[in-house]
Short mmCIF file of C-alpha atoms and ligand atoms in Angstrom, two decimals:
data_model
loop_
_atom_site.label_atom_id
_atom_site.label_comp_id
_atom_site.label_asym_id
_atom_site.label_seq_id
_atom_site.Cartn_x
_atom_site.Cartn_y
_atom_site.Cartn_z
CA UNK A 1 5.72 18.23 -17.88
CA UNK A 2 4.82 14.62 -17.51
CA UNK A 3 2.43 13.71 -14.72
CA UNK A 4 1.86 10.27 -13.81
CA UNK A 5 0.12 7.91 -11.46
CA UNK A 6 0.62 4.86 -10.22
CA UNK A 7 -0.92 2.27 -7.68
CA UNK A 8 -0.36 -1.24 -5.65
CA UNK A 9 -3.52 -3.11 -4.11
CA UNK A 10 -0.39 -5.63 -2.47
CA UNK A 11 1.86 -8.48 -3.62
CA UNK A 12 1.84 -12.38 -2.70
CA UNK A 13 1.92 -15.51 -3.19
CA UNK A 14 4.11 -18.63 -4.46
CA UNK A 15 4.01 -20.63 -7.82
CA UNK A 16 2.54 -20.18 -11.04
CA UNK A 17 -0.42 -17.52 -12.06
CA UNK A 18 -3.65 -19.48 -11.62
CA UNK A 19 -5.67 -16.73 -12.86
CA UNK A 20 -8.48 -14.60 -11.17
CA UNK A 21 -10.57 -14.98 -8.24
CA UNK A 22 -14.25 -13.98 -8.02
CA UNK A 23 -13.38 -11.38 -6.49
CA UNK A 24 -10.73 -10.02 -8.42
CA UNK A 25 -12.87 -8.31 -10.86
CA UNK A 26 -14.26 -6.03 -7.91
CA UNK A 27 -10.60 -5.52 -7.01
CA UNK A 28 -9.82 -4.48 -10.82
CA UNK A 29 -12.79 -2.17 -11.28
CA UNK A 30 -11.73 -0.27 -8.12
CA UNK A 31 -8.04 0.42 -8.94
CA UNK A 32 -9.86 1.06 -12.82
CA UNK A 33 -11.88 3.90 -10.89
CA UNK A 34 -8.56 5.72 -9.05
CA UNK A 35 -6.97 5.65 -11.84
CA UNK A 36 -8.91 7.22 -14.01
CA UNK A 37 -10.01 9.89 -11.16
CA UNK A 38 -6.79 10.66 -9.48
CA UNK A 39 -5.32 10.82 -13.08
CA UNK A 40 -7.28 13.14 -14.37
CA UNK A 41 -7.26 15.21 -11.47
CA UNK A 42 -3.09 15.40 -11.73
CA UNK A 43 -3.67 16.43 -15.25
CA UNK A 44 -5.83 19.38 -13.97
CA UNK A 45 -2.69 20.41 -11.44
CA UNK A 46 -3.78 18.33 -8.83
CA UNK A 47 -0.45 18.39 -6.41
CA UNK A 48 1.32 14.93 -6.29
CA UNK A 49 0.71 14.63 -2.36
CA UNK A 50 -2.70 15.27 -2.40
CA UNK A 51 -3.01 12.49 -5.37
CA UNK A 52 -1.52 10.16 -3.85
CA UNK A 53 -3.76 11.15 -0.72
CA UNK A 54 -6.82 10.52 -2.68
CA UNK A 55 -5.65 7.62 -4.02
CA UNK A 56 -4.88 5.55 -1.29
CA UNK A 57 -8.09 6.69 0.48
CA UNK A 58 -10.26 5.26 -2.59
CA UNK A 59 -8.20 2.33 -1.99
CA UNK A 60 -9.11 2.16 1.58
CA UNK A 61 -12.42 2.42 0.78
CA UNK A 62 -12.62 -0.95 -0.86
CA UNK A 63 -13.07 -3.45 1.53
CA UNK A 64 -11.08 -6.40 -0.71
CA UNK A 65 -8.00 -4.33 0.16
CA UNK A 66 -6.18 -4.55 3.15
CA UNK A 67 -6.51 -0.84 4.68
CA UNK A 68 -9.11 0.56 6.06
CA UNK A 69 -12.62 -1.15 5.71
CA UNK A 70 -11.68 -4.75 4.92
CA UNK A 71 -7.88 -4.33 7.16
CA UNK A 72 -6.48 -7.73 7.88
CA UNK A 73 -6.95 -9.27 11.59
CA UNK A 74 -4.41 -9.13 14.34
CA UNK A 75 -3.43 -12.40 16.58
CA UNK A 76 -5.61 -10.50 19.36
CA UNK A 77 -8.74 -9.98 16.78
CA UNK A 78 -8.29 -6.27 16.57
CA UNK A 79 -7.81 -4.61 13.23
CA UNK A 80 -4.94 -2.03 13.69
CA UNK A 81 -3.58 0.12 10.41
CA UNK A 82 0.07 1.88 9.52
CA UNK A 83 0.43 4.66 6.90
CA UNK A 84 3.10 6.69 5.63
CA UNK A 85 3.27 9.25 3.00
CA UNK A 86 6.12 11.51 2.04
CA UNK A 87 6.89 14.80 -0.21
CA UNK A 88 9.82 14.80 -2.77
CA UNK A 89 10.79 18.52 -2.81
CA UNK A 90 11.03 19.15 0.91
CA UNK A 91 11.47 15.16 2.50
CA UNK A 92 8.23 16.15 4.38
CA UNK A 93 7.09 13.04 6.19
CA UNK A 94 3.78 11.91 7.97
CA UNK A 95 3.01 8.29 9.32
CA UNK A 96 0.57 6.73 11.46
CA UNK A 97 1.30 3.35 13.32
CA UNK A 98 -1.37 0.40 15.02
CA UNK A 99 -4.28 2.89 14.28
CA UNK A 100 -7.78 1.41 14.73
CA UNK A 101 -10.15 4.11 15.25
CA UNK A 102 -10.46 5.88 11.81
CA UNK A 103 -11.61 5.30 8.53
CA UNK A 104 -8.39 6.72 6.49
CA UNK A 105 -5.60 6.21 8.16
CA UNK A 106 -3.77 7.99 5.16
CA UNK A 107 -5.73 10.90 5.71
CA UNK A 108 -4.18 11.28 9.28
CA UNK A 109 -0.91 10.37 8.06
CA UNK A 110 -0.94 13.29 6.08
CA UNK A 111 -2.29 15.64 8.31
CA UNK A 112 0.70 14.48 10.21
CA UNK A 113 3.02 15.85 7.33
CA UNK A 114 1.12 18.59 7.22
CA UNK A 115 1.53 19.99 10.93
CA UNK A 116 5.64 19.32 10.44
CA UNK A 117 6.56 17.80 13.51
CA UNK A 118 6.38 15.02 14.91
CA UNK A 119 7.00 12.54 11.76
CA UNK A 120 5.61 9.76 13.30
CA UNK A 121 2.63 9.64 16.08
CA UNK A 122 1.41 6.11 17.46
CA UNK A 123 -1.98 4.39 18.67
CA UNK A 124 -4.62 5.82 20.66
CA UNK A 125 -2.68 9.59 20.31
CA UNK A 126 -2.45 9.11 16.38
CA UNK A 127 -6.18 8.19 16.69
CA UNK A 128 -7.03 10.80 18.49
CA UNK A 129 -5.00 13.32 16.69
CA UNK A 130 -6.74 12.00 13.44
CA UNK A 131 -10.58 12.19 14.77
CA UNK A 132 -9.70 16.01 16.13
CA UNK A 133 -9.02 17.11 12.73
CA UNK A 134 -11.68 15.79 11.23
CA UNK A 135 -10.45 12.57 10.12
CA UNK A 136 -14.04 9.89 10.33
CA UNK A 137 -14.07 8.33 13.27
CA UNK A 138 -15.28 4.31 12.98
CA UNK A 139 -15.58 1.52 15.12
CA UNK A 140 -13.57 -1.74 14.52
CA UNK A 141 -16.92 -3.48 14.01
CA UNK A 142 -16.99 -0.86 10.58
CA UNK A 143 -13.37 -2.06 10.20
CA UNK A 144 -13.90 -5.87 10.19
CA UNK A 145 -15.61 -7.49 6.89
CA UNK A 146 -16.63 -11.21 7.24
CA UNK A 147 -13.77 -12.36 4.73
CA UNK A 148 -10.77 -11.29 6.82
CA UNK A 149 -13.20 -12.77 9.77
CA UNK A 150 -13.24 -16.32 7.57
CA UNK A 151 -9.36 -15.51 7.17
CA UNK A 152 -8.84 -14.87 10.61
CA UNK A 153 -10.48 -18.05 11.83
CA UNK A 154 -8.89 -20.44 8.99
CA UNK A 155 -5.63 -18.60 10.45
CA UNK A 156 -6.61 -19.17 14.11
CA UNK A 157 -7.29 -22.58 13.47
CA UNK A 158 -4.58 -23.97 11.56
CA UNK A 159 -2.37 -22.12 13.93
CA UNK A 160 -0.51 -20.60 10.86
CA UNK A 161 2.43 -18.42 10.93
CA UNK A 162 1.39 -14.59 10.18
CA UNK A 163 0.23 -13.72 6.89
CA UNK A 164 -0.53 -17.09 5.29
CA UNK A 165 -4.70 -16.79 4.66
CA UNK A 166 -4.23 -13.33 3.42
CA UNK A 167 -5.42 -14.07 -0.04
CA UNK A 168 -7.36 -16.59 0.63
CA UNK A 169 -10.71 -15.07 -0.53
CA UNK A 170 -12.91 -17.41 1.35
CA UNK A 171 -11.50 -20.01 -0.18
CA UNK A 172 -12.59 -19.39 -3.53
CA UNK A 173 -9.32 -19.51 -5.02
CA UNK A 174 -6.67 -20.08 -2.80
CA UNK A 175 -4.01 -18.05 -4.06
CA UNK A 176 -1.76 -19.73 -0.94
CA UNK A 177 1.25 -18.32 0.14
CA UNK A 178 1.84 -15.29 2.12
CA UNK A 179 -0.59 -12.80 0.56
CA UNK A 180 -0.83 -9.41 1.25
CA UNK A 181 -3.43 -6.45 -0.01
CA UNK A 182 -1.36 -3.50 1.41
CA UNK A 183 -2.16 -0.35 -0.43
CA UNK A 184 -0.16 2.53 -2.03
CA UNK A 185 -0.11 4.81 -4.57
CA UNK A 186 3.52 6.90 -6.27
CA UNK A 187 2.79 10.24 -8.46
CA UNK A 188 4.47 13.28 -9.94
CA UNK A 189 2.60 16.37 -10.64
CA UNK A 190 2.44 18.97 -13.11
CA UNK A 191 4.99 20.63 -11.52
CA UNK A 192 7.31 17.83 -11.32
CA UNK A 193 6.78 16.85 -7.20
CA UNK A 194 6.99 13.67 -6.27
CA UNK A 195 5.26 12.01 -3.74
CA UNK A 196 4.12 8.13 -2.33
CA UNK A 197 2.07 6.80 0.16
CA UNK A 198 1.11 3.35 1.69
CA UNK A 199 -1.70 2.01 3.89
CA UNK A 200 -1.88 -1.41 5.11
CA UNK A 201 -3.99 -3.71 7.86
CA UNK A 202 -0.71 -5.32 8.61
CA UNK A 203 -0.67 -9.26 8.22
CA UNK A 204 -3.35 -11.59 9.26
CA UNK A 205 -2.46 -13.18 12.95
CA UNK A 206 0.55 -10.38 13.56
CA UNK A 207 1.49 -10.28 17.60
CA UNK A 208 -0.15 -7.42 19.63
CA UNK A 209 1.91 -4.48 18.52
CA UNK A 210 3.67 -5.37 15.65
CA UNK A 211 4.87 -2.81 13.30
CA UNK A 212 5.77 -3.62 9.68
CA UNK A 213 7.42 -1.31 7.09
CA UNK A 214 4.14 0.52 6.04
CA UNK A 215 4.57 3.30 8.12
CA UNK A 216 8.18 3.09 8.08
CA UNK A 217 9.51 6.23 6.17
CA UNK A 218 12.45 4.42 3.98
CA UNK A 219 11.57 0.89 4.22
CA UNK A 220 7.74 1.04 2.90
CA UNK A 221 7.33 4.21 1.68
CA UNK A 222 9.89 7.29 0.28
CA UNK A 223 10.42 10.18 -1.74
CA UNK A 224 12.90 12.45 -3.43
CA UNK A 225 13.54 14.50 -6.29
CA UNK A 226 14.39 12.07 -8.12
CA UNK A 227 11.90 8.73 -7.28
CA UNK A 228 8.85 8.46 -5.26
CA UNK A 229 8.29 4.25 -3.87
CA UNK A 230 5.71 2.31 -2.47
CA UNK A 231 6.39 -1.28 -1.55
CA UNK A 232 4.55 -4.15 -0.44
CA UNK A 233 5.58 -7.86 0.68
CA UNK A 234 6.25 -9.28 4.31
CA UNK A 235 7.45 -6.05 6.08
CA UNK A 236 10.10 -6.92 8.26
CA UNK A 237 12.55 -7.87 5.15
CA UNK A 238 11.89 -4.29 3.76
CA UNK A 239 12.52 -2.54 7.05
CA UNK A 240 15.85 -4.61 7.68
CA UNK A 241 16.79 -3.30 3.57
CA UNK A 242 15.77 0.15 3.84
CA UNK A 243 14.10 -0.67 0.93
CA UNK A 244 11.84 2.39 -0.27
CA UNK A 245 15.01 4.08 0.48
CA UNK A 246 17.62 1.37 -0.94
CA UNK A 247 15.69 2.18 -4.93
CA UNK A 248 16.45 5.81 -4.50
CA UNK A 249 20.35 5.50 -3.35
CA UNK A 250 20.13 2.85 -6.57
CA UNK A 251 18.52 5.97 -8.85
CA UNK A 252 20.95 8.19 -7.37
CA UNK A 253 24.30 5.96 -7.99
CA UNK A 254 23.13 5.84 -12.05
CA UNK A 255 20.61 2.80 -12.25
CA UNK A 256 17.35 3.02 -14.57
CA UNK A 257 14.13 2.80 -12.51
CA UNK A 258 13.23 -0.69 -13.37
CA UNK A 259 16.93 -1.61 -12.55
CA UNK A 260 16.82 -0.07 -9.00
CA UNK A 261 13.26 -1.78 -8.24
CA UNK A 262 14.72 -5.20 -9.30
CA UNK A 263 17.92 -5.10 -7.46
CA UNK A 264 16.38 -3.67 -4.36
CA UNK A 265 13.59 -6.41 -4.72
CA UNK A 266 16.31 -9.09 -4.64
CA UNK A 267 18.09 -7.94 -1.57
CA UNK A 268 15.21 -7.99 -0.11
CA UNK A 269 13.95 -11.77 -1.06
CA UNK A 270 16.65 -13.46 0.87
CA UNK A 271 15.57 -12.31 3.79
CA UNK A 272 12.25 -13.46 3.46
CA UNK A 273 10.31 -10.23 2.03
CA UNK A 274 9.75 -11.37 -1.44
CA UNK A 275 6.74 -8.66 -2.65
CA UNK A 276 6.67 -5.71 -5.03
CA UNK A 277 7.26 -2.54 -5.43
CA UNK A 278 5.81 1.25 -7.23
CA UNK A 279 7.83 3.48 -8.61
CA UNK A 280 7.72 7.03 -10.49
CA UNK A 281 11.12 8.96 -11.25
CA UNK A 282 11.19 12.36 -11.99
CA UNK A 283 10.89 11.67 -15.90
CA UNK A 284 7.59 10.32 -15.07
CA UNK A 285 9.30 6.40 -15.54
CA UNK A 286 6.92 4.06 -13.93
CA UNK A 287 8.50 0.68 -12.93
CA UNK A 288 5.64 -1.79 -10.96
CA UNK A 289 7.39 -5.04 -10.94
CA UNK A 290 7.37 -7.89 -8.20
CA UNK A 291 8.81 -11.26 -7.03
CA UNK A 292 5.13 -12.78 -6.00
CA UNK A 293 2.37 -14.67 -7.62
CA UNK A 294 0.49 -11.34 -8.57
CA UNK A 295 0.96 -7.87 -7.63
CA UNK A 296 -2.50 -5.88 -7.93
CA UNK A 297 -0.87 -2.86 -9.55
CA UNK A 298 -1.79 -0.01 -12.34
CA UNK A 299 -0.76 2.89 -13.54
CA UNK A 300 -1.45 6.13 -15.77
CA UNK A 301 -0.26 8.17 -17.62
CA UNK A 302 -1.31 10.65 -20.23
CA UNK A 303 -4.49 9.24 -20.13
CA UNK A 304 -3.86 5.68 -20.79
CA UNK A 305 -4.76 3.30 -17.86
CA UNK A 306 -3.24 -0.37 -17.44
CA UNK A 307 -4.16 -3.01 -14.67
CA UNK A 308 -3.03 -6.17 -13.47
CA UNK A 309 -3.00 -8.94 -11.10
CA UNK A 310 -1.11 -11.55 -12.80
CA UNK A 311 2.26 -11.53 -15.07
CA UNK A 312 -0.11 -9.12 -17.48
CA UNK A 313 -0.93 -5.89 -17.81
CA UNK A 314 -4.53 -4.93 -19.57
CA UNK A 315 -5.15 -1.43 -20.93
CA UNK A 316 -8.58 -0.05 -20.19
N1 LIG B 401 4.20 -4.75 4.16
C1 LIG B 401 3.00 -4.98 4.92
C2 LIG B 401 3.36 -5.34 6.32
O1 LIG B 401 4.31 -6.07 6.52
C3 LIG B 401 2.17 -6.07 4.35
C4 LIG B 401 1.90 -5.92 2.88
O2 LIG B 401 2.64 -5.34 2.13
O3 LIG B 401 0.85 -6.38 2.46
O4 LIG B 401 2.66 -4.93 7.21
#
């Protein structure tokens, strides 16, 4: 059996590839590090949710990624996280929406799978939910690194629309546009489950209470038996697509993987959501292909690990 992994660290931005920032090799070296982990553990029978689990938290972890430590900053100045994560072989669901009280918001999404019912649990109750099982509790002070802070103010002050200081990384390298950092990880385990998850800060400047297609089962994030997706790009475009679930009906009516990720990622650009997408089908196909700038984005399999920001991949 095939197992495979692969990972998004978010899509964005307009015009030509202008190369790295300074901070991009951090970025690379972190997604390097999951890979290579969560890979190995899949090829030791890992199961494909916990992987993608894993994953995403080590994604969180990184600060230069929006989720978790490093999470964008709302209009209000809060940081407030969605997840989602699903399960292939029984469409078992978790999601967490406008957390802001916990270190992996993944964590608690899929503790939410886990208990079976409700799918979805919001704010201060997901919170709370998440801390009572164990889930590390953190204050948004933890939460807020001084470059979304920078981001936030540059935002503030330009009165921007949502979204468009995302990538600027202090102005290093402006990689302008609407840039994104959103999280998420697609694998299929030794058994041949699939499974995907997401994590996201949101958008920088995003009105009090906003919800995007991160935690969105079927827009940002879904899973069958036959294709487990993660996407990433300005949310609302995905969740008015269906998208996650718009490349599985695609899988389903006969196109390849890479086929259903394109088409689905041109219904969605009309409307506004140009981005990326992850995908794994249940041959262990990975397709990680997007309409942006960049798309952080890697994958493995049997062994072999490739990264990328820009129109390249590297193997490592
Ligand atoms: N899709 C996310 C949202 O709209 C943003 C992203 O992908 O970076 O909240």
């Amino acid at each position: 059996m095939v197992v495979g992994l692969a990972i998004h660290g978010g899509a964005g931005g307009d015009g030509p590839w202008k190369g790295p920032t300074d901070l991009d090799p951090q970025r690379i070296a972190c997604m390097q590090s999951v890979l290579t982990t969560v890979g190995s553990m899949l090829q030791d029978g890992i199961d494909a949710l916990e992987a993608v689990t894993i994953a995403v938290e080590m994604l969180e972890n990184e600060p230069l990624f929006n989720a978790g430590i490093g999470s964008v900053i709302a209009a209000d100045g809060s940081v407030t996280m969605d997840a989602s994560i699903m399960r292939g072989s029984d469409a078992a669901a978790g999601s967490v929406v406008n957390v802001k009280r916990i270190r992996h918001p993944i964590r608690a999404a899929k503790m939410v799978l886990d208990n079976n019912w409700p799918v979805m649990l919001n704010g201060a109750a997901a919170d709370n939910f998440a801390i009572k099982n164990g889930v590390e509790e953190v204050s948004q002070e933890w939460l807020t690194t001084d470059l979304r802070q920078a981001q936030w103010k540059k935002w503030k002050d330009a009165k921007s629309r949502p979204g468009s200081t995302d990538e600027d990384d202090e102005a290093i390298l402006d990689h302008d546009g609407e840039g994104m950092g959103t999280v998420g990880a697609v694998a299929i385990d030794s058994k041949g489950v699939l499974a995907a998850a997401t994590s996201t800060g949101g958008m920088t400047g995003k009105p009090d209470g906003r919800i995007g297609d991160t935690p969105i089962i079927g827009a940002g994030t879904w899973a069958d038996n036959r294709v487990a997706v993660s996407c990433t790009g300005v949310g609302e475009a995905f969740i008015r697509t269906c998208a996650a679930h718009e490349v599985a009906t695609r899988v389903k009516a006969g196109d390849s993987l890479a086929d259903a990720c394109g088409n689905m990622l041109d219904m969605v650009a009309p409307l506004g959501g140009r981005g990326g997408v992850i995908a794994v089908d249940s041959k262990g196909n990975i397709a990680i292909p997007f309409q942006t700038m960049l798309m952080y984005r890697g994958y493995w399999k049997n062994g072999e690990v490739m990264t990328g920001i820009g129109p390249d991949l590297s193997s490592h």
